[in-house]
Coordinates of C-alpha atoms and ligand atoms in Angstrom, one line a residue:
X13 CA 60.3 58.2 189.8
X14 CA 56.6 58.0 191.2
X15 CA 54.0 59.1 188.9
X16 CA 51.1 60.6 190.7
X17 CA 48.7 59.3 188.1
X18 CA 49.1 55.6 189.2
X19 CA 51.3 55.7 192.4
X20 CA 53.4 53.2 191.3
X21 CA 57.1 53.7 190.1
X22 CA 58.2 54.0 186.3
X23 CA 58.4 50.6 184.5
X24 CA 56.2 48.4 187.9
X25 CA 55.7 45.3 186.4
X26 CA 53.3 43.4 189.2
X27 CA 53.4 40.1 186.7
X28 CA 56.9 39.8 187.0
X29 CA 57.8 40.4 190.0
X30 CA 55.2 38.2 191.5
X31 CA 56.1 35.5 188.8
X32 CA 59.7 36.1 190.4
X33 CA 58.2 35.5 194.3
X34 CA 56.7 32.1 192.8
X35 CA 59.6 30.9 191.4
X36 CA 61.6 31.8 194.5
X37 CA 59.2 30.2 196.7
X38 CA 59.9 27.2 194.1
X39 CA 63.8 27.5 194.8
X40 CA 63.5 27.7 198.7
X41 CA 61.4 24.2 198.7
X42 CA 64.0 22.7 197.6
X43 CA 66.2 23.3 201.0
X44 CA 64.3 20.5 203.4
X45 CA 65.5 18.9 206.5
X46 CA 63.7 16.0 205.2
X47 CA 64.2 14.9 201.4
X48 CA 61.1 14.4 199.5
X49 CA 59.0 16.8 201.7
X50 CA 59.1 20.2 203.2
X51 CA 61.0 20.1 206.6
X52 CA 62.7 23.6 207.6
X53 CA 63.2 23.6 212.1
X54 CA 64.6 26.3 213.9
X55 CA 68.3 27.1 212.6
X56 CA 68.6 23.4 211.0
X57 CA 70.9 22.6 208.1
X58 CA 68.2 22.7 205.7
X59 CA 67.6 26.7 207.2
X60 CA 71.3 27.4 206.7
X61 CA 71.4 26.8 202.9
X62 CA 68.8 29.2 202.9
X63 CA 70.1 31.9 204.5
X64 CA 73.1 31.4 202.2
X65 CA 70.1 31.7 199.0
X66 CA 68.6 34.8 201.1
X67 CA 71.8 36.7 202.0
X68 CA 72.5 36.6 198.3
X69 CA 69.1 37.5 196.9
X70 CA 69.3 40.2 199.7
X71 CA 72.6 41.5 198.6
X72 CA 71.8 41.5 195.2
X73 CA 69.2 44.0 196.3
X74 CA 71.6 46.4 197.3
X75 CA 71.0 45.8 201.4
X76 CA 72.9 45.6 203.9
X77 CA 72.4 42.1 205.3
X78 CA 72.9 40.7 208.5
X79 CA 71.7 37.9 211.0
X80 CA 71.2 38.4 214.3
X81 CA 71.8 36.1 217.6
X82 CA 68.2 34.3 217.1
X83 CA 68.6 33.3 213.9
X84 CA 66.5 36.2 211.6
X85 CA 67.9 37.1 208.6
X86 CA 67.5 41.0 208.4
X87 CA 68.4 43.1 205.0
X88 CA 68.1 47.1 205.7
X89 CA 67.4 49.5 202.9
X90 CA 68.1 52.9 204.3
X91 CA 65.9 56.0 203.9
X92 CA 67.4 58.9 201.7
X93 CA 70.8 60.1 203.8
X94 CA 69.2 63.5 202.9
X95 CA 66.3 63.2 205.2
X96 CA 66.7 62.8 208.8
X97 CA 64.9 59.7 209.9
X98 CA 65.3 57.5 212.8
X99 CA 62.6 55.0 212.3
X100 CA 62.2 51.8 210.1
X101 CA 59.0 49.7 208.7
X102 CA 59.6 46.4 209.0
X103 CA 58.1 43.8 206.4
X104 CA 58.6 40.0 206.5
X105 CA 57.7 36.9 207.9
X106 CA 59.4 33.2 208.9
X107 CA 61.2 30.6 206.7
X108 CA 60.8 27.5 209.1
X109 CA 58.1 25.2 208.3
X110 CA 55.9 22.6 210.2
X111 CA 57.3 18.6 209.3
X112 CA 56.1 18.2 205.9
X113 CA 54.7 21.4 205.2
X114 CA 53.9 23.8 202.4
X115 CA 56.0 25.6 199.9
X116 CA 54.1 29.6 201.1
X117 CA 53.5 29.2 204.7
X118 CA 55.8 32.3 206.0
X119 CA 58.0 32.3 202.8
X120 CA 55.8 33.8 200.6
X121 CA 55.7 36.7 203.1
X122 CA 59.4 37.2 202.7
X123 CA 59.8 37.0 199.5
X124 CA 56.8 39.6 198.9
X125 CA 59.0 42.0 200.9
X126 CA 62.0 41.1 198.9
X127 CA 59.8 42.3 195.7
X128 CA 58.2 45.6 197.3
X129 CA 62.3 46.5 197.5
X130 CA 62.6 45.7 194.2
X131 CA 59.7 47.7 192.7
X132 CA 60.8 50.4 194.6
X133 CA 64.3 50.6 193.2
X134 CA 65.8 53.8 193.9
X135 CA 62.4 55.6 195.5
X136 CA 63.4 58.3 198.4
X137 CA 61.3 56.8 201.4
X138 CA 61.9 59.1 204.7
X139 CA 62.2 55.4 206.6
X140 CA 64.8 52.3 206.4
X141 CA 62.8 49.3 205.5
X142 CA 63.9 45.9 206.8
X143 CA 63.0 43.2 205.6
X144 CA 63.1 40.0 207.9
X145 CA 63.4 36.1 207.4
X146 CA 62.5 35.3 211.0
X147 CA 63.8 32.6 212.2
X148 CA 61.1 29.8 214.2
X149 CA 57.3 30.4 214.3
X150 CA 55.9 27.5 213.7
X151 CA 57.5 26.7 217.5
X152 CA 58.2 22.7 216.5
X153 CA 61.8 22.5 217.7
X154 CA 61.5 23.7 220.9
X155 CA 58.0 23.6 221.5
X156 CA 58.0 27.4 221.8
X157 CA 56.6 30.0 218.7
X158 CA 57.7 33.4 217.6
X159 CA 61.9 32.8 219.1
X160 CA 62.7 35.3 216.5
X161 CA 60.4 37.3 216.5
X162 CA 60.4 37.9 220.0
X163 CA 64.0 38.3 220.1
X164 CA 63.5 41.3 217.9
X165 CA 60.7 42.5 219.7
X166 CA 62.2 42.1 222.9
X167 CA 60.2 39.8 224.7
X168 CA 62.8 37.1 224.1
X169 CA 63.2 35.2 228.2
X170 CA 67.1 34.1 228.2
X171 CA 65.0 30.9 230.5
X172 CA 63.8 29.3 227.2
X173 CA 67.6 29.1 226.0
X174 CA 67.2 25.9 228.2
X175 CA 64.5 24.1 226.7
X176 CA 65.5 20.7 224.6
X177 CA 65.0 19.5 221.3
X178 CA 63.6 16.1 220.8
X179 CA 67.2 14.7 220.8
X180 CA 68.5 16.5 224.0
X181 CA 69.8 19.6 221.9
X182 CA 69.8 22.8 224.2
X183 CA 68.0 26.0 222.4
X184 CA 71.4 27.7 223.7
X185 CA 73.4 24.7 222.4
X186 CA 71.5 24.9 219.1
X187 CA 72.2 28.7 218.3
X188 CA 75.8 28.6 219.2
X189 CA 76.3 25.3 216.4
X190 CA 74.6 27.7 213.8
X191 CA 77.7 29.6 214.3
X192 CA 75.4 32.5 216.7
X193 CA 76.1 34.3 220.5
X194 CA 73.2 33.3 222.5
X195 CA 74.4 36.0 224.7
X196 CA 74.1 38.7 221.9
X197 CA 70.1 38.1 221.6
X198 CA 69.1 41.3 224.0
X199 CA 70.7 43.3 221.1
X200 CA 68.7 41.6 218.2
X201 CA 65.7 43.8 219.8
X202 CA 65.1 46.9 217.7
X203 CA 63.9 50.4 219.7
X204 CA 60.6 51.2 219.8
X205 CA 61.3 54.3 219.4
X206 CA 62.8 53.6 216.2
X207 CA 60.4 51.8 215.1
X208 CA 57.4 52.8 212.6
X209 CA 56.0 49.4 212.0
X210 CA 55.4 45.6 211.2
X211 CA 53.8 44.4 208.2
X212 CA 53.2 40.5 207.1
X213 CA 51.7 39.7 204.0
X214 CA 50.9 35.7 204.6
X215 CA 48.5 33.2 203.0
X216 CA 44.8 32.9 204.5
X217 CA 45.5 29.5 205.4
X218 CA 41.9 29.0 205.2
X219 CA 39.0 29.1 202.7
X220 CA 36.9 33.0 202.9
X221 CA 38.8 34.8 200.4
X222 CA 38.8 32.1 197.7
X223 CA 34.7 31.9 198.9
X224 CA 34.9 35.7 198.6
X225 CA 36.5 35.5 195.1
X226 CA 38.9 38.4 196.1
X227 CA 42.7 37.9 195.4
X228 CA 43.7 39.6 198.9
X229 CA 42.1 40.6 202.2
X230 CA 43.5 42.8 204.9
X231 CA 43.2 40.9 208.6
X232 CA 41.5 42.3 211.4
X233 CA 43.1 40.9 214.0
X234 CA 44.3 37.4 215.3
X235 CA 43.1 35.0 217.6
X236 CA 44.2 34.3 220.7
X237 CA 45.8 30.8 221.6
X238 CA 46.5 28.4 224.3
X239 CA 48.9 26.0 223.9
X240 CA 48.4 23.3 226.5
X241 CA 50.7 19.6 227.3
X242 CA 48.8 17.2 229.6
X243 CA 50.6 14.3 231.0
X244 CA 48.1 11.4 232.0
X245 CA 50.1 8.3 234.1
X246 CA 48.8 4.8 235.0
X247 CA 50.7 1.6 235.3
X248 CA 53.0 0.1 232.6
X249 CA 51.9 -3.2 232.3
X250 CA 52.0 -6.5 230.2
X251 CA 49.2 -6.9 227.7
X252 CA 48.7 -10.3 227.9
X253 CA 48.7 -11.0 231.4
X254 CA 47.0 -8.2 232.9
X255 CA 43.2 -8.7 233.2
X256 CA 41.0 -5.6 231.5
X257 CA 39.5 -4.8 234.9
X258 CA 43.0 -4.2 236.6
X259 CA 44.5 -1.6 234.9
X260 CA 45.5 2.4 235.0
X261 CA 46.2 2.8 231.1
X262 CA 47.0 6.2 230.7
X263 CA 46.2 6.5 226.7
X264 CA 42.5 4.8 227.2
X265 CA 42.3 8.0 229.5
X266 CA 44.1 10.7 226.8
X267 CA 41.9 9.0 224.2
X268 CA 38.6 10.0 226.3
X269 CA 39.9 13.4 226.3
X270 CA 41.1 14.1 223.0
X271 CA 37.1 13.1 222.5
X272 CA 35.7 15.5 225.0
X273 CA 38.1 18.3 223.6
X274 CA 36.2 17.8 220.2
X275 CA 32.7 17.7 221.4
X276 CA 33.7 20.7 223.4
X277 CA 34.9 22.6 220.4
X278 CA 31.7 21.7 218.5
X279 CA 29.5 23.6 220.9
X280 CA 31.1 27.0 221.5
X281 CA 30.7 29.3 218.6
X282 CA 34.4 30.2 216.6
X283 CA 36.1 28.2 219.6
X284 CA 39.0 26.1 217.9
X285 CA 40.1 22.9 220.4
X286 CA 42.6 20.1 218.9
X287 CA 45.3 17.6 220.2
X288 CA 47.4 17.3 217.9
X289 CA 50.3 15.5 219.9
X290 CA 50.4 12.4 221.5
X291 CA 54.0 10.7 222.9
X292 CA 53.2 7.7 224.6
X293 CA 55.5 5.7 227.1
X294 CA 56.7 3.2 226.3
X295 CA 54.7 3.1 223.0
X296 CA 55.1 -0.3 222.3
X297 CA 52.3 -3.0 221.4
X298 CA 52.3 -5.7 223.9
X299 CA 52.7 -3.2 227.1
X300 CA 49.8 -1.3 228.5
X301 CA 50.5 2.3 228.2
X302 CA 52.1 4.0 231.4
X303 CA 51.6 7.4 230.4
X304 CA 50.6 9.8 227.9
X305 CA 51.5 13.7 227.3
X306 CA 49.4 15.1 224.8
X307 CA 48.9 18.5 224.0
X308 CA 45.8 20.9 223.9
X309 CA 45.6 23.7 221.3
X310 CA 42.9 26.2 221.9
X311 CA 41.9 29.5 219.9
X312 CA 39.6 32.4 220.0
X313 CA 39.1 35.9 219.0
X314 CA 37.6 36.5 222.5
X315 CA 40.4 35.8 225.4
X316 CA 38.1 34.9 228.2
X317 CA 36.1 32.5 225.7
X318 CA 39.3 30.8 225.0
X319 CA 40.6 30.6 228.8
X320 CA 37.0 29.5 229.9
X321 CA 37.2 26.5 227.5
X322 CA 41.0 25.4 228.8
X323 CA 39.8 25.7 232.3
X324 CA 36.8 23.5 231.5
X325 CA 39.1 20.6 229.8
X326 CA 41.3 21.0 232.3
X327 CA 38.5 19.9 234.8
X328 CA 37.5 17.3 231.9
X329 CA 40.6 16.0 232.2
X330 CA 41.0 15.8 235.9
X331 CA 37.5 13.5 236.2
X332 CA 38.5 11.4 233.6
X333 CA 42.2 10.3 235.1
X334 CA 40.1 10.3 238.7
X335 CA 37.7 7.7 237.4
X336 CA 40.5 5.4 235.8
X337 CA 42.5 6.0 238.7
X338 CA 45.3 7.7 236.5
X339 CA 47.4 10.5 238.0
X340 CA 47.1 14.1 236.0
X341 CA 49.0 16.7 235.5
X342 CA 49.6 20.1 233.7
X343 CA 53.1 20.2 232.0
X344 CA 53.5 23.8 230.3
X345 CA 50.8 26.0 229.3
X346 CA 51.3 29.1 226.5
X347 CA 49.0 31.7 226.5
X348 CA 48.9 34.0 223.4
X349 CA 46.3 36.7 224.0
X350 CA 44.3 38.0 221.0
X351 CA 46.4 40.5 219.0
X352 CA 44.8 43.9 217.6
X353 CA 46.5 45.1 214.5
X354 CA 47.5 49.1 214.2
X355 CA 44.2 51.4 213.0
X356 CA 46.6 53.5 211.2
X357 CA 48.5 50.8 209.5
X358 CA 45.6 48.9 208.5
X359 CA 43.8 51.9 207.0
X360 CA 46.9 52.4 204.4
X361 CA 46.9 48.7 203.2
X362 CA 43.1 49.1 203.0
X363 CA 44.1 52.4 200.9
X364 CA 46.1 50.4 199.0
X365 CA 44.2 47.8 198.5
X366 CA 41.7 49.8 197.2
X367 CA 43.6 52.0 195.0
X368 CA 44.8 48.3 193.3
X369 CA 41.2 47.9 192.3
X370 CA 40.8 45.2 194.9
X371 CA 37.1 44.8 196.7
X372 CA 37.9 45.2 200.1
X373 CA 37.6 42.3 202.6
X374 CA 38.7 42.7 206.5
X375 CA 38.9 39.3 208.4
X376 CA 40.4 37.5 211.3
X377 CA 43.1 35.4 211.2
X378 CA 42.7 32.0 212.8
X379 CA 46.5 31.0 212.2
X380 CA 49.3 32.3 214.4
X381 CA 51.9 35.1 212.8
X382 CA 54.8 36.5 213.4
X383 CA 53.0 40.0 213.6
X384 CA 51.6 38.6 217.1
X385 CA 55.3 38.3 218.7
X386 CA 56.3 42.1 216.8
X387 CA 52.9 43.7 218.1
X388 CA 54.5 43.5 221.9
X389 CA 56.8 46.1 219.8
X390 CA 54.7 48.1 217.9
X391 CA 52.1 48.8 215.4
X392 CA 51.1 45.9 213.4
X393 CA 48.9 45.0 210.6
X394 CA 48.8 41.7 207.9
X395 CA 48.0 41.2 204.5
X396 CA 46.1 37.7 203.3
X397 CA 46.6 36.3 199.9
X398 CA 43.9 34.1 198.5
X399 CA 44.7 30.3 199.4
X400 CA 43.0 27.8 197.0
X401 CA 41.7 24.9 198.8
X402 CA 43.0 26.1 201.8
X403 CA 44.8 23.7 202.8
X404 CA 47.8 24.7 205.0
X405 CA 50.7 23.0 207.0
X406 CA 50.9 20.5 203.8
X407 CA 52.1 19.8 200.6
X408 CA 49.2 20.9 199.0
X409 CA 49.7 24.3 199.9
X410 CA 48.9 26.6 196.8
X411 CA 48.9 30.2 195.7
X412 CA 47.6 31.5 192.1
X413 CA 50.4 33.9 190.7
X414 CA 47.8 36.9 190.0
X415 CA 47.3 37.0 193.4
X416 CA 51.1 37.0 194.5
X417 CA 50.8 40.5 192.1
X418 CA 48.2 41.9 193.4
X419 CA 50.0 41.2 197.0
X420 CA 53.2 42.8 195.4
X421 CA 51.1 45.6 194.2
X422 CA 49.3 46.3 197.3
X423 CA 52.2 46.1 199.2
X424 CA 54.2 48.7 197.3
X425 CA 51.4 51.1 197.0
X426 CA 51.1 50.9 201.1
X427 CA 54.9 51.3 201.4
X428 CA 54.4 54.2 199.1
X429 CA 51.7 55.4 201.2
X430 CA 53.1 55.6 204.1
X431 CA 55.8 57.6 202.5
X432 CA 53.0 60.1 201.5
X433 CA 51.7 60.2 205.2
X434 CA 55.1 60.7 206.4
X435 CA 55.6 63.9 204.2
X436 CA 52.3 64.7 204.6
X437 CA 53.1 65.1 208.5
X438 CA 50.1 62.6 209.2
X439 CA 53.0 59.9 210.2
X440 CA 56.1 60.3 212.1
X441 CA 59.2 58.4 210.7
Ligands
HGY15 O1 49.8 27.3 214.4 C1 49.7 28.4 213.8 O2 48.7 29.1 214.0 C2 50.7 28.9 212.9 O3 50.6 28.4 211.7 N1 52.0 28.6 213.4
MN16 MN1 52.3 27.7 209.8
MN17 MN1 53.0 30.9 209.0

C-alpha cells in the first residue's frame, strides 16, 4: 500500500520503470512503414504490429483491452468494485508519427501511462483509468489531426470518412481494411459525464526546459493553429520554347509567397508561419509549372493574432497570383483555436511535481496534442519532459532516462493525488 510519508506505493522504483518506458520506446521504433526510418500513418501495417506489441503489454497489465472504430488502442483499469464510481481519468497519447520521425513523439506518452499502471499495482483508486494509444495526430494520411482523438471526444464529423489518402484510399475504406466499423465510431465517444479527465505527458519538442535545466515542466496551455492549402494555377508550358516574358508559372508565384509568409512570421511577436508542403503539377523539369498547392501553417497563443496573420497572407497571396496573372484559390482551411488546460488538473501535476522535488516551470506548448481534440470533452492538462536538443519530427529526437523517471514519478504521485481529492470530497469521480 501507500505510505503517507512519501506518497508513493511500497517497492516504487522510478529508475526502472522509466528504464522500462525507454526500452519500450526502443521496441516500438522498430515497427516503421518505412525501413530504416521512423514511418507509423494512420492505421498502416507498420501501426498494426504495434497494436499487436500494445494489446500484449496492456494485457500483461491486467487491463481490459480493446480498440475502438477509429483506430485507439484503449486498456481500462477499473476503480475498486467496492466503491461506486462512474467516472475515468484518461492518460495517453498517439503512436503515429510524421515520415521519418522520432522514436518519443506521442509514444513516450503512452508508454508513461503504461508505467503509472504499473507503479500503481493493486492501489484502490475511486476511478477507472484508461490508458489510450490514439490512433492519427500528426494528421499526415488524411491531411486531418486528432481522428482519434476526436472520435473519442466526440467531435469526430462522419464527412471526413471521405477524404483520400495520397493513393486514392478512402478514410472509410482505410478503417474497414484494419479490420474496424466505420459506422461504430459515434460509440468510440466516452460521456462526459463519465468522465474525470485527460492527461498527456509528451516531450517539449522544443528547447526551454533543457535552457531551464529542469527535467519536467507542466504546460499552460497550447497554441492555436491554422492549417491552410493554397492552390496557385498558370499555364503548363514548355521550357524551352516559351519566352520568360510569356508565362503564368504558378510555382515562381508559390515561391514569392512561401517568402512573404516568412518575413511575415519574423515581425509579429510568438507568431509561427511555415509552408511546409509543396505538390507541384506536373513537377517535371523541362515544363513550366501549371500549378502549385502548398500549404500555410500558422500558430499563436492569441486566436485573433493568429487569424489576423492568415487573413493578411491570404491577401498576400491574392496580389501576388494578380500580378503574375495566376488564378488563386483557398482549398481547405483548419482552424484549431487556442486550448486552455483544466485549473484543477494542472494544480495537482503542479502538486506533484513539486512533491517530486522538481522546480516548477509552467509553459506553453507550441506543438499540437492530442489533449486539444480531448479538451472539446473535458478537463485537460499536459506534462513536458525535457527534450535535449530539441529537435522534434526527426530522427534525432532524444529523451535522458532520469527524466522519463521523474515523468513516471510525477505522474503517479498526480494519479495518486487525485485519488486523495476524490476521498477528500474536493473531486468528484
Ligand atoms: O504539428 C504539431 O504541432 C504536432 O506535432 N502534430
Ligand atoms: Mn508530432
Ligand atoms: Mn506528438
Amino acid at each position: 500500500m501507500r505510505t503517507l510519508t512519501t506518497g508513493l506505493p511500497d517497492g516504487f522504483d522510478a529508475q526502472a520503470l522509466g528504464q522500462r518506458v525507454m526500452d519500450r520506446c526502443d521496441s516500438l521504433a522498430e515497427h516503421t512503414d518505412e525501413p530504416g526510418r521512423i514511418t507509423r500513418l494512420f492505421l498502416s501495417d507498420a501501426t498494426a504490429s504495434v497494436h499487436a506489441v500494445l494489446r500484449r503489454w496492456m494485457s500483461e497489465q491486467g487491463l481490459a483491452v480493446r480498440v475502438d472504430a477509429a483506430g485507439n488502442v484503449i486498456g481500462h483499469r477499473s476503480a475498486s468494485p467496492s466503491l461506486a464510481t462512474t467516472k475515468t481519468l484518461v492518460l495517453g497519447s498517439h503512436i503515429d508519427t510524421v515520415p521519418g520521425g522520432g522514436k518519443y513523439d506521442g509514444v513516450l506518452g503512452v508508454l508513461i501511462a503504461s508505467a503509472v499502471i504499473e507503479a500503481l499495482g493493486s492501489a484502490v483508486l475511486p476511478f477507472h483509468i484508461d490508458v489510450v494509444a490514439f490512433s492519427e495526430e500528426e494528421g499526415v494520411r488524411f491531411g486531418l489531426p486528432y481522428i482519434g482523438s476526436r472520435a473519442l471526444a466526440g467531435s469526430f464529423d462522419p464527412a471526413w470518412l471521405n477524404r483520400r489518402d495520397r493513393d486514392g484510399v478512402s478514410l472509410h475504406g482505410a478503417i474497414e481494411h484494419f479490420g474496424l466499423d466505420p459506422d461504430q465510431i459515434p460509440k468510440a465517444a466516452l460521456d462526459p459525464e463519465r468522465f474525470l479527465g485527460y492527461t498527456e505527458v509528451h516531450l517539449e519538442q522544443g528547447p526551454v526546459l533543457e535552457h531551464l535545466k529542469r527535467p519536467v515542466g507542466v504546460v499552460s496551455g497550447i497554441q492555436g493553429q491554422s492549417r491552410v492549402r493554397l492552390r496557385f494555377e498558370g499555364d503548363a508550358a514548355h521550357a524551352g520554347t516559351v519566352p520568360m516574358d510569356q508565362r503564368r508559372d504558378a510555382l515562381v508565384c508559390a515561391a514569392k509567397l512561401a517568402v512573404e509568409v516568412q518575413d511575415y512570421g519574423r515581425s509579429v511577436d510568438e507568431l509561427r508561419a511555415t509552408v511546409g508542403l509543396f505538390e507541384v503539377w506536373p513537377n517535371v523539369r523541362n515544363v513550366v509549372p501549371g500549378a502549385v498547392e502548398m500549404s500555410l501553417d500558422v500558430r499563436h497563443a492569441q486566436d485573433e493574432i493568429r487569424m489576423a496573420a492568415v487573413d493578411a497572407l491570404i491577401e498576400t497571396a491574392e496580389r501576388l497570383s494578380a500580378a503574375d496573372g495566376v488564378r488563386f484559390a483557398v482549398v481547405e482551411h483548419q482552424t484549431q483555436q487556442a486550448t486552455h488546460v483544466d485549473g484543477n488538473l494542472t494544480a495537482a501535476l503542479v502538486e506533484a511535481l513539486q512533491a517530486s522535488g522538481v522546480e516548477l516551470t509552467e509553459m506553453p506548448s507550441g506543438a499540437g496534442h492530442d489533449a486539444v481534440a480531448v479538451a472539446d470533452l473535458g478537463p485537460v492538462s499536459m506534462l513536458f519532459v525535457r527534450h535535449p536538443g530539441g529537435v522534434s519530427h526527426h530522427a534525432d529526437e532524444r529523451v535522458w532516462p532520469d527524466d522519463v523517471a521523474t515523468a513516471v514519478e510525477v505522474m503517479t504521485r498526480y494519479v495518486l493525488g487525485l485519488a486523495d481529492q476524490c476521498h477528500e470530497g474536493t473531486l468528484r469521480p
